[in-house]
Amino acid sequence: MRSPRECASWTWDLEEFVPRGLESALTVAARMSAVLREHELLVPESLEWDWFVHGSGGTGLSTRMSLPGPIDDEEVPLRVARSRPVGFPDAQVGSILVVGSGTWTDSRGQKHGEHRLVELTVAPDAPGVWAELAVFHDIWGPFDFRGLRHPEVEERNAPRLAVALQSLEALLGVSAEPGDPTYFGSAEGHGVKAPDVIGGRGPDLTDLL
């Protein structure tokens, strides 16, 4: 099951390590995506971003662009610039979401493709480049969203996420910071924090699914 809010997220503040700007952020996204692809967590298909104007905030407009090739292809920043809303000539790119599919494994060991299995976001100027990885499904922890244990599912998926996070930290040269907790869970270390257990069950979160 997929939750409407993340059940865990991790962020990297790269202001001291990466120059500001769109091309720099796209390079970071490409390098992180390569790691996630290696672990079958994300095969990029498109980019989505919002637009804002310095001094006045968001425009309420967003853009989606299918990827013609690699994220860091030299044509991508040019295509992004050409998509600027004509009504906001001073608009700048906000956070960029890398959209794609990943693979998860069920209790029988069968693999399944899943759209937006993980979500990778990078921002070019906030005030420096930052990145976030978020997960939304119940496959990463010891309980599903109904509160039932599913150890086989966790064992087949959580270790791969943990290794990918460790690889991203090595790539970026900085440790990930856990994101804010939500109703559906929170990050702890390189995984999803185990919830409180009552009567052998975790919390039933299906009321908001």
Tab-separated table of C-alpha atoms in Angstrom:
chain	number	residue	atom	x	y	z
A	1	MET	CA	0.000	0.000	0.000
A	2	ARG	CA	1.078	3.584	-0.689
A	3	SER	CA	0.519	6.455	1.691
A	4	PRO	CA	-0.350	10.008	0.612
A	5	ARG	CA	2.531	11.324	2.718
A	6	GLU	CA	5.996	9.871	3.080
A	7	CYS	CA	6.561	7.203	5.711
A	8	ALA	CA	10.260	8.133	5.819
A	9	SER	CA	12.563	10.638	4.175
A	10	TRP	CA	16.213	11.616	4.203
A	11	THR	CA	17.767	14.948	3.230
A	12	TRP	CA	21.226	16.121	2.276
A	13	ASP	CA	22.305	19.753	2.629
A	14	LEU	CA	24.887	20.187	-0.119
A	15	GLU	CA	25.385	23.943	0.128
A	16	GLU	CA	29.035	23.569	1.180
A	17	PHE	CA	29.803	20.828	-1.321
A	18	VAL	CA	28.010	21.707	-4.564
A	19	PRO	CA	27.726	25.052	-6.411
A	20	ARG	CA	24.285	26.619	-6.598
A	21	GLY	CA	22.325	26.543	-9.831
A	22	LEU	CA	20.162	24.421	-12.084
A	23	GLU	CA	22.943	22.581	-13.906
A	24	SER	CA	24.608	21.685	-10.624
A	25	ALA	CA	21.323	20.381	-9.184
A	26	LEU	CA	20.674	18.299	-12.306
A	27	THR	CA	24.156	16.812	-12.045
A	28	VAL	CA	23.439	15.828	-8.436
A	29	ALA	CA	20.108	14.315	-9.490
A	30	ALA	CA	21.793	12.331	-12.248
A	31	ARG	CA	24.480	10.941	-9.950
A	32	MET	CA	21.984	10.035	-7.225
A	33	SER	CA	19.639	8.463	-9.780
A	34	ALA	CA	22.478	6.277	-11.050
A	35	VAL	CA	22.922	4.870	-7.528
A	36	LEU	CA	19.193	4.317	-7.110
A	37	ARG	CA	18.965	2.647	-10.528
A	38	GLU	CA	21.787	0.295	-9.534
A	39	HIS	CA	19.667	-0.850	-6.594
A	40	GLU	CA	16.502	-1.065	-8.745
A	41	LEU	CA	14.824	1.699	-6.784
A	42	LEU	CA	14.444	4.375	-9.474
A	43	VAL	CA	14.622	4.429	-13.264
A	44	PRO	CA	14.041	8.104	-14.183
A	45	GLU	CA	11.302	8.846	-16.714
A	46	SER	CA	10.515	12.532	-16.279
A	47	LEU	CA	11.176	15.664	-14.226
A	48	GLU	CA	8.585	17.819	-12.472
A	49	TRP	CA	9.199	21.232	-10.921
A	50	ASP	CA	7.421	24.335	-9.733
A	51	TRP	CA	8.187	27.985	-10.507
A	52	PHE	CA	8.706	30.862	-8.085
A	53	VAL	CA	9.651	34.525	-8.304
A	54	HIS	CA	12.216	35.987	-5.903
A	55	GLY	CA	10.498	38.413	-3.571
A	56	SER	CA	6.947	37.290	-4.277
A	57	GLY	CA	7.005	33.507	-3.841
A	58	GLY	CA	5.425	30.692	-5.795
A	59	THR	CA	3.535	31.187	-9.045
A	60	GLY	CA	1.188	28.241	-8.554
A	61	LEU	CA	2.470	26.778	-11.816
A	62	SER	CA	4.397	23.565	-12.365
A	63	THR	CA	5.983	21.844	-15.358
A	64	ARG	CA	6.479	18.201	-16.273
A	65	MET	CA	9.082	17.186	-18.840
A	66	SER	CA	9.756	13.705	-20.196
A	67	LEU	CA	13.441	12.885	-20.217
A	68	PRO	CA	14.926	12.570	-23.716
A	69	GLY	CA	18.067	11.015	-22.260
A	70	PRO	CA	20.263	11.385	-19.151
A	71	ILE	CA	19.215	13.924	-16.537
A	72	ASP	CA	22.529	15.762	-16.875
A	73	ASP	CA	22.382	15.957	-20.677
A	74	GLU	CA	23.370	19.462	-21.798
A	75	GLU	CA	19.988	19.886	-23.506
A	76	VAL	CA	17.998	19.497	-20.279
A	77	PRO	CA	18.764	22.942	-18.746
A	78	LEU	CA	17.936	24.543	-22.102
A	79	ARG	CA	14.585	22.768	-22.282
A	80	VAL	CA	13.847	23.761	-18.694
A	81	ALA	CA	14.594	27.417	-19.490
A	82	ARG	CA	12.370	27.325	-22.590
A	83	SER	CA	9.451	26.082	-20.489
A	84	ARG	CA	9.409	29.181	-18.243
A	85	PRO	CA	5.818	30.565	-18.020
A	86	VAL	CA	5.448	33.539	-20.371
A	87	GLY	CA	3.404	35.376	-17.741
A	88	PHE	CA	6.306	35.172	-15.271
A	89	PRO	CA	9.484	36.116	-17.184
A	90	ASP	CA	11.467	36.304	-13.926
A	91	ALA	CA	10.321	32.908	-12.651
A	92	GLN	CA	12.975	30.554	-11.337
A	93	VAL	CA	12.965	26.779	-10.977
A	94	GLY	CA	11.984	25.508	-7.546
A	95	SER	CA	12.473	21.955	-6.314
A	96	ILE	CA	12.817	19.301	-9.030
A	97	LEU	CA	11.184	15.907	-8.595
A	98	VAL	CA	12.708	12.957	-10.455
A	99	VAL	CA	9.799	10.722	-11.437
A	100	GLY	CA	10.241	7.083	-12.390
A	101	SER	CA	9.644	3.490	-11.418
A	102	GLY	CA	11.374	0.999	-9.147
A	103	THR	CA	11.143	-2.655	-8.211
A	104	TRP	CA	9.961	-4.253	-4.985
A	105	THR	CA	9.788	-7.912	-3.969
A	106	ASP	CA	6.796	-9.634	-2.374
A	107	SER	CA	6.812	-12.338	0.312
A	108	ARG	CA	7.170	-15.080	-2.314
A	109	GLY	CA	10.220	-13.477	-3.871
A	110	GLN	CA	8.411	-12.207	-6.958
A	111	LYS	CA	9.502	-8.802	-8.239
A	112	HIS	CA	7.045	-6.065	-9.170
A	113	GLY	CA	7.490	-2.729	-10.904
A	114	GLU	CA	6.029	0.235	-9.037
A	115	HIS	CA	5.609	3.817	-10.252
A	116	ARG	CA	7.144	6.279	-7.782
A	117	LEU	CA	8.504	3.554	-5.538
A	118	VAL	CA	10.851	6.227	-4.225
A	119	GLU	CA	10.853	9.953	-4.901
A	120	LEU	CA	14.063	11.913	-5.410
A	121	THR	CA	13.908	15.703	-5.113
A	122	VAL	CA	16.681	18.221	-5.666
A	123	ALA	CA	16.577	21.999	-5.319
A	124	PRO	CA	19.026	24.316	-7.086
A	125	ASP	CA	18.755	27.376	-4.842
A	126	ALA	CA	17.433	27.139	-1.305
A	127	PRO	CA	19.894	28.911	-0.567
A	128	GLY	CA	22.142	26.123	-1.837
A	129	VAL	CA	21.559	22.740	-3.437
A	130	TRP	CA	19.787	20.173	-1.284
A	131	ALA	CA	18.408	16.723	-2.019
A	132	GLU	CA	15.754	14.483	-0.504
A	133	LEU	CA	14.833	10.838	-0.885
A	134	ALA	CA	11.343	9.827	0.282
A	135	VAL	CA	9.500	6.504	0.482
A	136	PHE	CA	5.725	6.032	0.695
A	137	HIS	CA	5.043	2.286	0.754
A	138	ASP	CA	4.698	-0.144	3.660
A	139	ILE	CA	7.290	-2.595	2.309
A	140	TRP	CA	10.241	-1.015	4.127
A	141	GLY	CA	9.189	-1.673	7.736
A	142	PRO	CA	8.194	-4.644	9.910
A	143	PHE	CA	4.428	-3.946	9.616
A	144	ASP	CA	2.124	-3.141	6.745
A	145	PHE	CA	-0.188	-0.149	7.027
A	146	ARG	CA	-2.894	-2.368	8.553
A	147	GLY	CA	-0.550	-3.136	11.453
A	148	LEU	CA	0.169	-6.728	10.405
A	149	ARG	CA	3.674	-8.136	10.517
A	150	HIS	CA	5.237	-9.011	7.154
A	151	PRO	CA	8.828	-10.030	7.917
A	152	GLU	CA	9.438	-11.628	4.501
A	153	VAL	CA	8.497	-8.405	2.723
A	154	GLU	CA	10.690	-6.296	4.985
A	155	GLU	CA	13.647	-8.678	4.622
A	156	ARG	CA	13.402	-8.594	0.823
A	157	ASN	CA	13.212	-4.801	0.514
A	158	ALA	CA	14.517	-2.861	3.522
A	159	PRO	CA	18.180	-3.981	3.215
A	160	ARG	CA	18.314	-2.749	-0.384
A	161	LEU	CA	17.064	0.670	0.671
A	162	ALA	CA	19.613	0.797	3.499
A	163	VAL	CA	22.506	-0.041	1.164
A	164	ALA	CA	21.314	2.560	-1.345
A	165	LEU	CA	21.219	5.242	1.359
A	166	GLN	CA	24.726	4.318	2.487
A	167	SER	CA	25.903	4.485	-1.125
A	168	LEU	CA	24.327	7.929	-1.541
A	169	GLU	CA	26.094	9.171	1.570
A	170	ALA	CA	29.396	7.904	0.181
A	171	LEU	CA	28.667	9.543	-3.180
A	172	LEU	CA	27.706	12.917	-1.727
A	173	GLY	CA	30.301	12.947	1.039
A	174	VAL	CA	27.752	13.926	3.691
A	175	SER	CA	25.454	11.968	5.989
A	176	ALA	CA	21.706	12.049	5.453
A	177	GLU	CA	19.481	13.795	7.970
A	178	PRO	CA	16.137	12.138	8.746
A	179	GLY	CA	13.125	14.117	7.579
A	180	ASP	CA	10.213	15.147	9.746
A	181	PRO	CA	7.922	12.322	10.891
A	182	THR	CA	4.446	12.031	9.406
A	183	TYR	CA	1.322	10.137	10.393
A	184	PHE	CA	2.658	7.191	8.369
A	185	GLY	CA	6.108	6.910	9.894
A	186	SER	CA	9.584	8.363	10.118
A	187	ALA	CA	13.167	7.589	9.240
A	188	GLU	CA	15.670	6.145	11.668
A	189	GLY	CA	19.207	5.534	10.504
A	190	HIS	CA	19.038	3.962	7.055
A	191	GLY	CA	15.524	2.618	7.398
A	192	VAL	CA	11.983	3.179	8.582
A	193	LYS	CA	11.590	3.508	12.340
A	194	ALA	CA	9.711	0.588	13.902
A	195	PRO	CA	6.356	1.760	15.342
A	196	ASP	CA	5.010	1.096	18.817
A	197	VAL	CA	3.662	-2.449	19.084
A	198	ILE	CA	0.426	-3.171	20.962
A	199	GLY	CA	-0.789	-6.732	21.237
A	200	GLY	CA	1.696	-7.876	18.626
A	201	ARG	CA	0.419	-5.400	16.031
A	202	GLY	CA	1.569	-2.066	14.725
A	203	PRO	CA	-0.768	0.899	14.196
A	204	ASP	CA	-3.589	0.614	11.677
A	205	LEU	CA	-3.088	3.570	9.339
A	206	THR	CA	-5.692	2.646	6.749
A	207	ASP	CA	-8.112	5.365	7.905
A	208	LEU	CA	-6.068	7.877	5.901
A	209	LEU	CA	-5.286	5.656	2.913
